[in-house]
C-alpha cells in the first residue's frame, strides 16, 4: 500500500495489479495492470507524482501517480531486498542481500550505476532506505551491530555520517520531515538528526 498524487490517491496491491483509489471519496479510479507476478515493493516519490513497483521476477515498473499506463520498465538481475525512490521520482536506488552495493537507476535517462555499500565487514545489505526531501542525502538502515543508519551523499554515495540505532532486535522506524531532519522512532523514544548540516565528503 502507498499514498501518492499529492495525498489524493491510495495504491493497493491486488494479485498481479495495483489499484488506484481516491482517498477523498473512496472510489476506485483505475487499475495499473501488469504481466508480472508477486509484487514485493510499492513506493511513491516524496512529491507524490510517481509510483514504482518491484516484482518477484526482479523487474520494476514506474507510473505517474495519476495515470494507469506505465512509463518505464526495467529488470535488475540480482533483484532487490529493499529500495527507495527519490523525492522528485527520477532516481531509484536498491540493494540486494549479500551484494554489498547500491544500484542506482535514473529511469528517464536509462542509466544504471553501482556504488559500494561501504559498511562494516559483517554487514551485507540494508533493511530499508529513504531519500531526503531535497534529494541530497540517502539514509540506509544497515544490518550491523549496533544497528546503524548510514547517511550517504547522493552525488557520489559516500557516507557522511553513521548513526547508531540500538542493539540487535530493537524496533526502529525512521524517515525525513519536510525540512530535511531525519527522525528515528525506537522502543518508544524519538531521536532526530539534522542531515542538512552534514558536509559532503571530499572527492
Short mmCIF file of C-alpha atoms in Angstrom, two decimals, residues 79-161:
data_model
loop_
_atom_site.label_atom_id
_atom_site.label_comp_id
_atom_site.label_asym_id
_atom_site.label_seq_id
_atom_site.Cartn_x
_atom_site.Cartn_y
_atom_site.Cartn_z
CA UNK A 79 16.80 -8.29 -7.67
CA UNK A 80 16.39 -6.21 -4.52
CA UNK A 81 15.63 -6.68 -0.85
CA UNK A 82 14.88 -3.00 -0.31
CA UNK A 83 14.52 0.07 -2.50
CA UNK A 84 13.74 3.78 -2.40
CA UNK A 85 12.64 6.38 -4.95
CA UNK A 86 13.98 9.94 -4.83
CA UNK A 87 11.76 12.84 -3.80
CA UNK A 88 11.40 14.01 -7.43
CA UNK A 89 10.79 10.45 -8.65
CA UNK A 90 13.70 10.47 -11.12
CA UNK A 91 16.05 8.01 -9.39
CA UNK A 92 15.55 4.60 -7.83
CA UNK A 93 18.13 3.05 -5.51
CA UNK A 94 18.11 -0.58 -4.40
CA UNK A 95 20.26 -3.20 -2.71
CA UNK A 96 20.14 -6.99 -2.58
CA UNK A 97 21.26 -9.16 0.33
CA UNK A 98 24.90 -10.21 0.10
CA UNK A 99 25.72 -7.84 -2.79
CA UNK A 100 27.33 -5.13 -0.58
CA UNK A 101 26.47 -2.46 -3.14
CA UNK A 102 23.89 0.16 -4.05
CA UNK A 103 22.37 0.07 -7.53
CA UNK A 104 21.11 3.42 -8.81
CA UNK A 105 18.71 3.79 -11.75
CA UNK A 106 17.94 7.05 -13.49
CA UNK A 107 14.94 5.63 -15.29
CA UNK A 108 14.30 8.67 -17.51
CA UNK A 109 17.84 8.54 -18.92
CA UNK A 110 18.06 4.76 -18.90
CA UNK A 111 21.23 4.91 -16.79
CA UNK A 112 22.37 2.30 -14.25
CA UNK A 113 25.27 2.82 -11.84
CA UNK A 114 26.74 0.87 -8.94
CA UNK A 115 28.30 2.15 -5.71
CA UNK A 116 29.86 0.17 -2.85
CA UNK A 117 27.66 0.00 0.23
CA UNK A 118 30.68 0.96 2.40
CA UNK A 119 29.52 -0.83 5.53
CA UNK A 120 31.33 -2.81 8.28
CA UNK A 121 32.77 -6.18 7.27
CA UNK A 122 29.95 -8.23 8.79
CA UNK A 123 27.24 -6.23 7.01
CA UNK A 124 25.83 -7.26 3.67
CA UNK A 125 22.81 -5.11 2.85
CA UNK A 126 20.28 -2.54 4.05
CA UNK A 127 16.93 -3.28 5.65
CA UNK A 128 15.33 -0.06 4.41
CA UNK A 129 16.26 3.24 2.73
CA UNK A 130 14.77 6.69 2.25
CA UNK A 131 15.76 9.93 0.46
CA UNK A 132 15.85 13.39 2.00
CA UNK A 133 13.27 15.86 0.58
CA UNK A 134 15.96 17.83 -1.29
CA UNK A 135 17.43 14.66 -2.78
CA UNK A 136 20.93 15.39 -1.43
CA UNK A 137 21.05 12.59 1.15
CA UNK A 138 20.08 8.93 1.31
CA UNK A 139 19.55 7.22 4.68
CA UNK A 140 20.05 3.45 4.84
CA UNK A 141 19.27 1.23 7.83
CA UNK A 142 22.15 -1.30 7.81
CA UNK A 143 22.25 -4.87 9.18
CA UNK A 144 25.18 -4.39 11.52
CA UNK A 145 25.81 -4.22 15.27
CA UNK A 146 24.83 -1.92 16.74
CA UNK A 147 22.04 -1.32 14.24
CA UNK A 148 23.09 1.77 12.28
CA UNK A 149 21.65 4.28 9.84
CA UNK A 150 24.27 5.37 7.31
CA UNK A 151 23.73 8.76 5.66
CA UNK A 152 25.08 8.93 2.09
CA UNK A 153 25.80 11.92 -0.09
CA UNK A 154 23.60 11.26 -3.15
CA UNK A 155 26.15 12.53 -5.69
CA UNK A 156 28.98 10.09 -5.05
CA UNK A 157 27.22 7.89 -2.46
CA UNK A 158 29.99 8.18 0.09
CA UNK A 159 28.92 8.08 3.75
CA UNK A 160 28.78 11.43 5.55
CA UNK A 161 27.55 10.06 8.90
#
